[in-house]
XYZ file of C-alpha atoms in Angstrom:
259
model
C 85.824 87.335 97.595
C 88.655 87.985 95.073
C 87.602 91.700 94.903
C 87.866 91.936 98.706
C 91.336 90.296 98.728
C 92.521 92.644 95.945
C 91.269 95.653 97.942
C 93.064 94.492 101.074
C 96.252 93.848 99.159
C 96.045 97.382 97.666
C 95.322 98.966 101.051
C 98.258 97.155 102.744
C 100.803 97.703 100.066
C 103.718 100.019 100.729
C 105.446 102.033 97.908
C 108.982 103.225 98.388
C 109.841 106.429 96.567
C 113.422 107.646 96.143
C 113.708 111.130 97.648
C 116.297 113.758 98.464
C 115.837 115.327 101.899
C 116.766 118.739 100.537
C 115.688 121.117 97.854
C 118.924 123.170 97.946
C 120.234 124.258 94.665
C 123.775 124.208 95.959
C 123.354 120.728 97.327
C 122.179 119.136 94.063
C 124.686 121.232 92.108
C 127.525 119.816 94.206
C 126.505 116.261 93.587
C 125.102 116.128 90.004
C 126.594 119.199 88.293
C 127.085 118.194 84.582
C 124.388 115.406 84.913
C 121.747 118.023 85.338
C 119.852 118.453 81.991
C 116.939 120.486 83.399
C 116.477 122.447 86.569
C 114.205 125.160 87.896
C 114.972 127.101 91.055
C 114.296 130.433 92.626
C 115.190 132.665 95.529
C 114.712 136.170 96.775
C 115.910 138.523 99.502
C 114.226 141.679 100.837
C 116.156 144.554 102.372
C 114.614 147.497 104.246
C 116.135 150.969 104.626
C 114.749 153.248 107.292
C 115.404 156.978 107.450
C 114.294 159.392 110.154
C 112.742 162.448 108.505
C 114.839 165.418 109.839
C 112.117 168.014 109.579
C 109.707 165.863 111.397
C 112.180 164.277 113.767
C 110.214 165.484 116.826
C 107.153 163.643 115.591
C 109.023 160.361 115.103
C 108.356 160.185 111.367
C 110.365 157.422 109.636
C 110.591 156.808 105.930
C 110.990 153.146 105.075
C 111.876 151.630 101.653
C 111.957 147.897 100.831
C 113.986 146.423 97.989
C 113.193 142.922 96.838
C 115.836 141.075 94.768
C 114.761 137.939 92.966
C 116.833 135.310 91.210
C 115.414 132.561 89.036
C 117.046 129.731 87.110
C 115.286 127.855 84.309
C 117.929 125.770 82.721
C 117.443 123.230 79.962
C 120.405 121.542 78.260
C 120.394 122.321 74.566
C 121.556 119.902 71.903
C 124.839 120.585 70.317
C 127.130 119.351 67.471
C 127.469 115.812 65.991
C 129.551 114.702 68.897
C 126.612 115.110 71.237
C 128.192 117.916 73.346
C 125.533 120.414 74.455
C 125.624 124.049 73.484
C 125.241 125.184 77.063
C 126.896 122.560 79.271
C 126.688 122.864 83.032
C 130.475 122.788 83.315
C 132.827 124.233 85.891
C 132.837 127.618 84.226
C 129.087 127.840 84.114
C 128.741 126.680 87.666
C 131.234 129.254 88.904
C 129.328 132.032 87.054
C 125.996 130.913 88.482
C 127.379 130.723 92.095
C 128.844 134.164 91.588
C 125.412 135.390 90.681
C 123.974 133.821 93.864
C 126.093 136.212 95.891
C 123.716 139.092 94.765
C 121.285 137.602 97.289
C 123.718 137.997 100.111
C 122.925 140.405 102.900
C 124.324 141.323 106.335
C 121.378 139.502 107.979
C 122.399 135.985 106.845
C 125.439 134.015 108.023
C 125.220 131.226 105.299
C 125.833 131.047 101.597
C 122.848 132.345 99.693
C 120.961 129.466 97.943
C 117.925 128.777 95.751
C 114.916 126.577 96.282
C 114.783 123.883 93.616
C 111.240 123.215 92.310
C 112.112 120.505 89.766
C 115.139 118.871 88.380
C 116.037 116.198 85.795
C 119.387 114.413 85.857
C 120.738 112.187 83.148
C 122.670 109.158 84.380
C 124.435 106.270 82.674
C 124.464 103.153 84.855
C 124.330 99.433 83.773
C 123.030 98.585 87.206
C 119.709 100.324 86.393
C 119.444 98.700 83.009
C 119.894 95.308 84.509
C 116.602 95.574 86.460
C 114.536 97.102 83.631
C 113.566 96.088 79.995
C 115.883 98.948 78.851
C 118.118 98.269 75.848
C 120.570 101.007 76.852
C 121.910 102.293 80.208
C 121.154 106.010 79.902
C 118.169 107.366 81.862
C 116.498 110.658 82.713
C 115.402 110.901 86.347
C 112.903 113.660 87.129
C 112.548 115.028 90.633
C 109.841 117.522 91.893
C 109.832 119.361 95.190
C 106.933 118.369 97.553
C 106.311 119.645 101.111
C 108.099 117.384 103.559
C 105.696 115.101 105.514
C 105.677 115.378 109.286
C 107.612 112.111 109.553
C 110.620 113.547 107.641
C 110.496 117.260 108.517
C 112.929 116.975 111.406
C 115.303 114.742 109.479
C 115.162 117.179 106.520
C 115.908 120.120 108.861
C 118.878 118.371 110.386
C 120.363 117.304 106.997
C 120.370 120.976 105.946
C 121.178 122.672 109.240
C 124.644 123.881 108.055
C 123.064 125.416 104.965
C 120.618 127.496 107.082
C 117.794 126.898 104.536
C 115.001 127.304 107.071
C 116.578 129.530 109.730
C 118.546 132.102 107.643
C 117.019 131.742 104.178
C 113.367 131.207 104.969
C 112.926 128.130 102.774
C 109.832 125.958 103.109
C 110.717 122.447 104.252
C 110.530 120.360 101.062
C 111.939 117.179 99.665
C 112.798 116.406 96.052
C 110.795 113.228 95.300
C 111.506 111.080 92.186
C 108.611 111.252 89.734
C 109.811 109.388 86.671
C 112.624 107.278 85.157
C 112.808 107.252 81.435
C 115.249 105.530 79.132
C 116.597 108.408 76.982
C 116.912 106.350 73.794
C 113.115 106.031 73.726
C 112.594 109.827 73.882
C 113.341 109.951 70.182
C 111.261 106.910 69.011
C 107.605 106.047 68.926
C 108.107 102.289 69.683
C 108.020 102.727 73.548
C 107.815 105.497 76.043
C 110.623 103.764 78.002
C 109.100 104.931 81.283
C 110.227 102.530 84.015
C 108.897 104.561 86.934
C 106.018 106.975 87.033
C 104.465 108.793 89.942
C 102.348 111.910 90.015
C 103.184 112.828 93.598
C 101.700 112.211 97.157
C 98.142 112.208 95.855
C 98.832 109.397 93.289
C 97.952 106.075 95.044
C 98.988 103.909 92.106
C 102.591 104.650 91.186
C 104.227 102.577 88.496
C 107.567 101.333 89.820
C 109.928 98.438 90.300
C 111.170 97.674 93.758
C 114.627 96.610 92.431
C 114.901 99.737 90.363
C 114.148 102.199 93.290
C 116.586 100.342 95.542
C 119.418 100.629 93.024
C 118.595 104.359 92.452
C 118.776 104.904 96.211
C 122.051 103.001 96.488
C 123.878 104.261 93.484
C 122.350 107.518 92.169
C 121.168 109.565 95.184
C 123.770 111.433 97.212
C 124.453 109.585 100.509
C 124.012 112.701 102.640
C 120.416 113.333 101.419
C 119.133 110.172 99.749
C 116.489 107.950 101.225
C 113.531 105.717 100.306
C 110.214 107.162 101.523
C 107.648 104.447 102.370
C 104.082 105.373 101.432
C 101.007 103.349 102.244
C 97.403 103.620 100.857
C 95.077 104.160 103.906
C 91.484 102.998 104.181
C 90.240 106.287 102.794
C 92.266 105.841 99.632
C 94.870 108.443 100.551
C 98.598 107.854 100.257
C 100.218 108.545 103.632
C 103.821 108.246 104.592
C 104.467 105.234 106.885
C 105.748 106.882 109.988
C 106.903 103.726 111.629
C 109.273 102.937 108.791
C 111.223 106.142 109.572
C 112.481 105.141 113.044
C 115.986 104.706 111.708
C 116.032 107.506 109.280
C 118.367 109.691 111.345
C 120.836 106.918 111.911
C 124.273 107.043 110.222
C 123.734 107.390 106.462
C 119.944 107.237 106.694
C 117.971 104.576 104.811
C 120.207 103.469 101.820
């Protein structure tokens, strides 16, 4: 009897995962800039040149050449001097240089700013409001996000949130969300006493995430950018698959989304 009740409780439980309804490099850079301690992103553009071969003009022979230009970013903040300042801070100067490099992906065919698709990102935040709802002894945390394909319930909302950036129309991005995978107290990264992991989720196939409802609510309210932040409700279905709870997204496109 107890086993049956446990199974029913597990099957009916809804997990809420903090998520960004974007995977735009420019979007996360605008909001987090110097808080980013790790980010991987990539982008590419293909241009085609066609030339009619003069000596074979009457036969309609055209010579075509494609040029593919790729840009990848694999940034990890490197430790610095005794003051704790990093050797390679993501400061205004670095951001300006990176954005200038993005212009190399610009072509006459796109009418928006060139961008990169973020595959993973870790931001370091200091916030007492997160410490208050965890066993943490300090208030500094690393939050890791990973890009996953946007589920059907959030695809249209994700498209709308990024319409001005032209990610899917002009730049050919796949529709993805940056879902929060882990929250770790940074002080514990250098000790063996505790792993300091106050949230852990392996992605949409993981039906048993480790999380605190209070923690994810505060992350959504205080850490995620208002324009893109939301809490995704997932449910374990009767075939032990974690599906997004479509009914809980009725108000997602309302002003400010689910905050």
